[in-house]
mmCIF file of C-alpha atoms in Angstrom:
data_model
loop_
_atom_site.group_PDB
_atom_site.id
_atom_site.type_symbol
_atom_site.label_atom_id
_atom_site.label_comp_id
_atom_site.label_asym_id
_atom_site.label_seq_id
_atom_site.Cartn_x
_atom_site.Cartn_y
_atom_site.Cartn_z
ATOM 1 C CA VAL N 396 -28.736 45.250 34.002
ATOM 2 C CA GLY N 397 -28.269 47.800 31.223
ATOM 3 C CA ASP N 398 -30.960 46.542 28.851
ATOM 4 C CA GLN N 399 -33.528 46.199 31.603
ATOM 5 C CA MET N 400 -32.757 49.691 32.953
ATOM 6 C CA THR N 401 -33.467 51.052 29.486
ATOM 7 C CA LYS N 402 -36.935 49.484 29.635
ATOM 8 C CA THR N 403 -37.599 50.454 33.247
ATOM 9 C CA LEU N 404 -36.428 54.074 33.004
ATOM 10 C CA GLY N 405 -37.482 54.713 29.432
ATOM 11 C CA GLN N 406 -33.997 56.031 28.678
ATOM 12 C CA PRO N 407 -31.257 54.323 26.654
ATOM 13 C CA VAL N 408 -28.484 52.949 28.854
ATOM 14 C CA VAL N 409 -25.107 52.675 27.142
ATOM 15 C CA VAL N 410 -22.357 50.651 28.825
ATOM 16 C CA GLU N 411 -18.942 52.186 28.210
ATOM 17 C CA ASN N 412 -15.970 50.112 29.325
ATOM 18 C CA ARG N 413 -13.339 52.554 30.541
ATOM 19 C CA VAL N 414 -10.326 50.371 31.258
ATOM 20 C CA GLY N 415 -7.183 51.466 33.058
ATOM 21 C CA ALA N 416 -5.561 51.639 36.485
ATOM 22 C CA GLY N 417 -7.678 48.881 37.967
ATOM 23 C CA GLY N 418 -10.933 50.798 37.555
ATOM 24 C CA ASN N 419 -9.558 54.147 38.700
ATOM 25 C CA THR N 420 -9.872 55.712 35.240
ATOM 26 C CA ALA N 421 -13.598 55.018 35.097
ATOM 27 C CA ALA N 422 -14.169 56.131 38.693
ATOM 28 C CA GLU N 423 -12.365 59.430 38.132
ATOM 29 C CA GLN N 424 -14.379 60.114 34.984
ATOM 30 C CA VAL N 425 -17.684 59.554 36.769
ATOM 31 C CA ALA N 426 -16.638 61.560 39.837
ATOM 32 C CA ARG N 427 -16.044 64.577 37.575
ATOM 33 C CA SER N 428 -19.174 64.113 35.461
ATOM 34 C CA ALA N 429 -22.281 66.279 35.507
ATOM 35 C CA LYS N 430 -24.580 65.656 38.462
ATOM 36 C CA ASP N 431 -27.623 65.063 36.276
ATOM 37 C CA GLY N 432 -28.199 61.336 36.587
ATOM 38 C CA TYR N 433 -26.956 60.542 33.077
ATOM 39 C CA THR N 434 -23.544 59.199 34.071
ATOM 40 C CA ALA N 435 -23.100 56.424 36.621
ATOM 41 C CA LEU N 436 -20.360 54.075 37.769
ATOM 42 C CA MET N 437 -20.669 50.313 38.126
ATOM 43 C CA MET N 438 -18.380 49.684 41.073
ATOM 44 C CA SER N 439 -16.702 46.493 42.231
ATOM 45 C CA ASN N 440 -14.163 45.434 44.865
ATOM 46 C CA ALA N 441 -11.584 47.505 42.995
ATOM 47 C CA HIS N 442 -13.375 50.642 44.223
ATOM 48 C CA VAL N 443 -12.585 49.840 47.855
ATOM 49 C CA ILE N 444 -9.124 48.345 47.332
ATOM 50 C CA ALA N 445 -7.933 51.433 45.422
ATOM 51 C CA PRO N 446 -7.792 53.688 48.529
ATOM 52 C CA ALA N 447 -5.669 51.030 50.229
ATOM 53 C CA MET N 448 -3.290 50.533 47.308
ATOM 54 C CA TYR N 449 -2.738 54.049 45.965
ATOM 55 C CA LYS N 450 -1.047 56.854 47.862
ATOM 56 C CA SER N 451 -3.009 59.495 46.033
ATOM 57 C CA LEU N 452 -6.207 59.086 44.047
ATOM 58 C CA ARG N 453 -7.690 61.939 42.076
ATOM 59 C CA TYR N 454 -11.041 61.229 43.685
ATOM 60 C CA ASP N 455 -12.419 60.056 47.025
ATOM 61 C CA SER N 456 -14.062 56.624 46.851
ATOM 62 C CA VAL N 457 -16.793 57.713 49.269
ATOM 63 C CA LYS N 458 -17.153 61.503 49.286
ATOM 64 C CA ASP N 459 -17.114 61.960 45.500
ATOM 65 C CA PHE N 460 -19.963 59.522 44.863
ATOM 66 C CA GLN N 461 -23.679 59.354 45.561
ATOM 67 C CA MET N 462 -24.419 55.692 46.124
ATOM 68 C CA VAL N 463 -27.537 54.250 44.472
ATOM 69 C CA SER N 464 -27.786 50.502 45.108
ATOM 70 C CA MET N 465 -25.959 47.234 45.340
ATOM 71 C CA VAL N 466 -26.419 45.154 42.194
ATOM 72 C CA GLY N 467 -24.989 41.742 42.948
ATOM 73 C CA THR N 468 -22.359 39.554 44.529
ATOM 74 C CA ALA N 469 -20.055 36.909 43.100
ATOM 75 C CA GLY N 470 -18.305 34.173 45.016
ATOM 76 C CA LEU N 471 -14.643 33.235 44.984
ATOM 77 C CA MET N 472 -13.127 29.785 45.350
ATOM 78 C CA LEU N 473 -9.873 28.510 46.807
ATOM 79 C CA VAL N 474 -8.417 25.990 44.346
ATOM 80 C CA VAL N 475 -5.341 23.760 44.345
ATOM 81 C CA ALA N 476 -3.793 21.217 41.985
ATOM 82 C CA PRO N 477 -5.467 17.761 42.000
ATOM 83 C CA ASP N 478 -2.471 16.172 43.745
ATOM 84 C CA PHE N 479 -2.244 18.737 46.561
ATOM 85 C CA PRO N 480 -1.987 16.742 49.825
ATOM 86 C CA ALA N 481 -4.680 18.602 51.782
ATOM 87 C CA LYS N 482 -8.357 17.921 51.086
ATOM 88 C CA ASP N 483 -9.918 20.795 53.007
ATOM 89 C CA VAL N 484 -9.022 24.166 54.533
ATOM 90 C CA LYS N 485 -8.102 22.648 57.896
ATOM 91 C CA GLY N 486 -5.697 20.288 56.150
ATOM 92 C CA LEU N 487 -4.310 23.079 53.960
ATOM 93 C CA ILE N 488 -3.581 25.221 57.010
ATOM 94 C CA ALA N 489 -1.881 22.300 58.785
ATOM 95 C CA HIS N 490 0.202 21.494 55.688
ATOM 96 C CA ALA N 491 1.275 25.119 55.292
ATOM 97 C CA LYS N 492 2.283 25.356 58.945
ATOM 98 C CA LYS N 493 4.396 22.217 58.621
ATOM 99 C CA ASN N 494 6.136 23.790 55.620
ATOM 100 C CA PRO N 495 6.650 27.469 56.499
ATOM 101 C CA GLY N 496 7.960 29.561 53.621
ATOM 102 C CA LYS N 497 7.786 26.645 51.167
ATOM 103 C CA LEU N 498 4.336 27.214 49.656
ATOM 104 C CA ASN N 499 3.232 29.909 47.209
ATOM 105 C CA PHE N 500 -0.119 31.426 46.302
ATOM 106 C CA GLY N 501 -0.769 33.070 42.966
ATOM 107 C CA SER N 502 -2.863 36.050 41.872
ATOM 108 C CA PRO N 503 -3.323 38.139 38.715
ATOM 109 C CA GLY N 504 -1.400 41.022 40.267
ATOM 110 C CA VAL N 505 -0.573 43.017 43.382
ATOM 111 C CA GLY N 506 -3.624 44.773 44.788
ATOM 112 C CA THR N 507 -6.239 42.619 43.070
ATOM 113 C CA THR N 508 -9.199 41.127 44.901
ATOM 114 C CA GLN N 509 -7.624 37.706 44.474
ATOM 115 C CA HIS N 510 -4.364 38.910 46.044
ATOM 116 C CA PHE N 511 -6.009 40.616 49.006
ATOM 117 C CA SER N 512 -8.386 37.688 49.589
ATOM 118 C CA SER N 513 -5.379 35.382 49.861
ATOM 119 C CA GLU N 514 -3.491 37.776 52.133
ATOM 120 C CA TYR N 515 -6.571 37.937 54.357
ATOM 121 C CA MET N 516 -6.685 34.131 54.551
ATOM 122 C CA LYS N 517 -2.956 34.044 55.250
ATOM 123 C CA GLN N 518 -3.302 36.563 58.088
ATOM 124 C CA MET N 519 -6.320 34.925 59.691
ATOM 125 C CA ALA N 520 -4.675 31.495 59.648
ATOM 126 C CA GLY N 521 -1.193 32.718 60.576
ATOM 127 C CA LEU N 522 0.483 31.218 57.504
ATOM 128 C CA ASP N 523 3.944 31.807 56.035
ATOM 129 C CA ILE N 524 3.262 31.524 52.300
ATOM 130 C CA LEU N 525 4.692 33.607 49.473
ATOM 131 C CA HIS N 526 2.699 35.678 46.998
ATOM 132 C CA VAL N 527 3.534 35.162 43.319
ATOM 133 C CA PRO N 528 1.894 37.866 41.149
ATOM 134 C CA TYR N 529 1.148 37.149 37.498
ATOM 135 C CA LYS N 530 0.013 39.489 34.732
ATOM 136 C CA SER N 531 -3.388 37.911 34.176
ATOM 137 C CA THR N 532 -5.837 35.339 35.508
ATOM 138 C CA PRO N 533 -5.059 32.776 32.758
ATOM 139 C CA ALA N 534 -1.348 33.054 33.572
ATOM 140 C CA THR N 535 -2.134 32.625 37.268
ATOM 141 C CA LEU N 536 -4.070 29.408 36.685
ATOM 142 C CA THR N 537 -1.431 28.105 34.281
ATOM 143 C CA GLY N 538 1.164 28.671 37.007
ATOM 144 C CA LEU N 539 -0.965 26.745 39.501
ATOM 145 C CA ILE N 540 -1.437 23.786 37.159
ATOM 146 C CA ALA N 541 2.310 23.816 36.365
ATOM 147 C CA GLY N 542 3.211 23.675 40.059
ATOM 148 C CA GLU N 543 4.729 27.166 40.304
ATOM 149 C CA THR N 544 2.198 27.918 43.036
ATOM 150 C CA GLN N 545 0.153 25.674 45.299
ATOM 151 C CA MET N 546 -3.075 27.645 45.760
ATOM 152 C CA VAL N 547 -5.155 30.402 44.178
ATOM 153 C CA ILE N 548 -8.326 32.236 45.160
ATOM 154 C CA GLU N 549 -10.297 33.149 42.029
ATOM 155 C CA LEU N 550 -13.872 33.930 40.982
ATOM 156 C CA ILE N 551 -16.031 30.818 40.934
ATOM 157 C CA GLN N 552 -17.154 31.229 37.340
ATOM 158 C CA THR N 553 -13.519 31.552 36.226
ATOM 159 C CA VAL N 554 -12.341 28.243 37.696
ATOM 160 C CA GLN N 555 -15.528 26.188 37.813
ATOM 161 C CA GLY N 556 -14.926 24.623 34.394
ATOM 162 C CA GLN N 557 -11.393 23.518 35.276
ATOM 163 C CA VAL N 558 -12.610 22.087 38.582
ATOM 164 C CA GLN N 559 -15.300 20.106 36.787
ATOM 165 C CA ALA N 560 -12.719 18.900 34.247
ATOM 166 C CA GLY N 561 -10.435 17.682 37.038
ATOM 167 C CA LYS N 562 -7.600 20.089 36.214
ATOM 168 C CA LEU N 563 -8.046 21.861 39.554
ATOM 169 C CA ARG N 564 -9.556 20.837 42.875
ATOM 170 C CA ALA N 565 -11.850 23.091 44.889
ATOM 171 C CA VAL N 566 -10.997 23.412 48.574
ATOM 172 C CA GLY N 567 -13.678 25.904 49.578
ATOM 173 C CA VAL N 568 -15.627 29.049 48.727
ATOM 174 C CA THR N 569 -14.910 32.371 50.415
ATOM 175 C CA SER N 570 -18.484 33.520 51.068
ATOM 176 C CA PRO N 571 -20.005 33.188 54.565
ATOM 177 C CA GLN N 572 -22.532 30.636 53.291
ATOM 178 C CA ARG N 573 -22.194 28.050 50.546
ATOM 179 C CA PHE N 574 -22.607 29.666 47.158
ATOM 180 C CA PRO N 575 -25.789 28.575 45.349
ATOM 181 C CA THR N 576 -24.041 27.919 42.027
ATOM 182 C CA VAL N 577 -21.720 25.348 43.673
ATOM 183 C CA PRO N 578 -23.636 24.141 46.766
ATOM 184 C CA GLU N 579 -21.479 21.033 47.061
ATOM 185 C CA ILE N 580 -18.354 23.094 47.863
ATOM 186 C CA PRO N 581 -18.038 23.995 51.583
ATOM 187 C CA THR N 582 -17.007 27.419 52.821
ATOM 188 C CA LEU N 583 -13.590 28.225 54.233
ATOM 189 C CA ALA N 584 -15.376 29.307 57.408
ATOM 190 C CA GLU N 585 -17.015 25.926 57.998
ATOM 191 C CA THR N 586 -13.940 23.816 57.195
ATOM 192 C CA GLY N 587 -11.144 25.391 59.164
ATOM 193 C CA LEU N 588 -11.184 29.195 59.085
ATOM 194 C CA PRO N 589 -14.141 30.501 61.139
ATOM 195 C CA GLY N 590 -15.121 34.081 60.346
ATOM 196 C CA TYR N 591 -13.550 34.211 56.901
ATOM 197 C CA ASP N 592 -15.893 36.128 54.604
ATOM 198 C CA VAL N 593 -14.992 37.612 51.206
ATOM 199 C CA THR N 594 -17.301 38.135 48.254
ATOM 200 C CA SER N 595 -16.862 40.104 45.081
ATOM 201 C CA TRP N 596 -19.614 42.708 44.813
ATOM 202 C CA TYR N 597 -21.040 45.238 42.363
ATOM 203 C CA GLY N 598 -22.865 48.501 42.992
ATOM 204 C CA LEU N 599 -24.127 51.566 41.145
ATOM 205 C CA ALA N 600 -23.233 55.162 41.993
ATOM 206 C CA PHE N 601 -23.693 58.686 40.606
ATOM 207 C CA PRO N 602 -21.347 61.638 41.119
ATOM 208 C CA ALA N 603 -21.756 63.251 44.542
ATOM 209 C CA GLY N 604 -24.372 66.004 44.490
ATOM 210 C CA THR N 605 -26.787 64.226 42.155
ATOM 211 C CA PRO N 606 -30.329 65.330 43.151
ATOM 212 C CA ALA N 607 -32.111 63.090 45.632
ATOM 213 C CA ALA N 608 -35.122 62.651 43.345
ATOM 214 C CA ILE N 609 -32.916 61.140 40.626
ATOM 215 C CA VAL N 610 -31.199 58.847 43.114
ATOM 216 C CA GLU N 611 -34.535 57.673 44.528
ATOM 217 C CA LYS N 612 -35.996 57.034 41.060
ATOM 218 C CA THR N 613 -32.936 55.050 39.976
ATOM 219 C CA ASN N 614 -32.881 53.045 43.197
ATOM 220 C CA ARG N 615 -36.540 52.096 42.734
ATOM 221 C CA ALA N 616 -35.851 51.068 39.147
ATOM 222 C CA MET N 617 -32.835 48.996 40.185
ATOM 223 C CA ARG N 618 -34.762 47.203 42.920
ATOM 224 C CA ALA N 619 -37.598 46.442 40.511
ATOM 225 C CA LEU N 620 -35.435 45.032 37.728
ATOM 226 C CA LEU N 621 -33.265 42.994 40.118
ATOM 227 C CA ALA N 622 -36.444 41.289 41.312
ATOM 228 C CA THR N 623 -37.305 40.009 37.826
ATOM 229 C CA ASP N 624 -36.593 36.449 36.768
ATOM 230 C CA THR N 625 -34.976 37.737 33.573
ATOM 231 C CA VAL N 626 -32.246 39.699 35.343
ATOM 232 C CA ARG N 627 -31.773 37.080 38.046
ATOM 233 C CA GLY N 628 -31.225 34.500 35.342
ATOM 234 C CA GLN N 629 -28.809 36.652 33.377
ATOM 235 C CA ILE N 630 -26.744 37.432 36.461
ATOM 236 C CA ALA N 631 -26.761 33.785 37.521
ATOM 237 C CA LYS N 632 -25.260 32.828 34.145
ATOM 238 C CA VAL N 633 -22.108 34.785 35.000
ATOM 239 C CA GLY N 634 -21.837 33.127 38.409
ATOM 240 C CA ALA N 635 -23.294 35.960 40.468
ATOM 241 C CA LEU N 636 -26.355 36.634 42.600
ATOM 242 C CA VAL N 637 -28.573 39.708 42.614
ATOM 243 C CA LYS N 638 -28.421 41.942 45.679
ATOM 244 C CA SER N 639 -30.145 45.296 45.979
ATOM 245 C CA SER N 640 -29.792 47.845 48.769
ATOM 246 C CA THR N 641 -30.553 51.374 49.861
ATOM 247 C CA PRO N 642 -27.994 54.086 49.043
ATOM 248 C CA ASP N 643 -27.016 54.270 52.733
ATOM 249 C CA GLU N 644 -26.510 50.517 52.956
ATOM 250 C CA LEU N 645 -24.157 50.606 49.967
ATOM 251 C CA ARG N 646 -22.234 53.522 51.447
ATOM 252 C CA THR N 647 -21.834 51.721 54.781
ATOM 253 C CA HIS N 648 -20.592 48.621 52.973
ATOM 254 C CA ILE N 649 -18.014 50.621 51.012
ATOM 255 C CA VAL N 650 -16.677 52.429 54.089
ATOM 256 C CA SER N 651 -16.362 49.124 55.959
ATOM 257 C CA GLU N 652 -14.586 47.413 53.048
ATOM 258 C CA ILE N 653 -12.099 50.272 52.642
ATOM 259 C CA ASP N 654 -11.173 49.984 56.325
ATOM 260 C CA ARG N 655 -10.797 46.206 56.046
ATOM 261 C CA TRP N 656 -8.507 46.204 53.009
ATOM 262 C CA LYS N 657 -6.394 49.053 54.352
ATOM 263 C CA ALA N 658 -5.746 46.954 57.458
ATOM 264 C CA VAL N 659 -4.903 43.890 55.354
ATOM 265 C CA ARG N 660 -2.450 45.874 53.207
ATOM 266 C CA GLU N 661 -0.736 47.392 56.218
ATOM 267 C CA LYS N 662 -0.389 44.063 58.037
ATOM 268 C CA ALA N 663 0.952 42.394 54.892
ATOM 269 C CA GLY N 664 3.508 45.169 54.405
ATOM 270 C CA ILE N 665 2.385 45.746 50.813
ATOM 271 C CA GLN N 666 3.772 48.992 49.452
ATOM 272 C CA GLN N 667 1.318 51.558 48.188
ATOM 273 C CA GLN N 668 1.670 52.593 44.566
#
């Protein structure tokens, strides 16, 4: 959305990738920035998992930010090896229950969206499966193909190519409805796990205390550009869907997600870092 915001606002928008600590480095920088509307944070699931995973953050994921708008959502997909015996989620759950403690699920690390999504599935279905953390997504998928693990939940756009090539088999998508980019793949909810709902999301926020007029202007600009075919098309190319919101709607979503992932971490017995 950066290029289009430049056109809409009449101000250059520079995207600065601040890597480190699962997004915490960028969030801390923005939380401490001037409240003038010139520094914003593009948030993702990491923003709501961080309070669950870290004992002490140098910022508050809610109080230190003025929410602006949701930007988009991206679906995740449960994939298995082509020779996995179960064909759908109901069959996967039955197979796992017949083999307690014998199956593994992979993720690109403890505390990632992929890890927590799998733990959530495990808890809802009452499964005894072991988490195997890898150092990256490519390593995670290599481990699945090699038979080190039996299942992985990963972003649709990351695994779609391997599913189409027959290297992996899609069992279901994690969103509450079928995802438009892969409408032929059923949801986990409709094929054996009612109520399961996880999507990766993205939202924009300023530091807390940013003037209301700036927030309102930016929200209007975001809503306008997300409604254009150009931005919708660009976001669709990376396997995501546009989704705008009011600042209050984004804040409510973040608070709810923090509570959910804290509960998942506690039930899973995952140690905070």
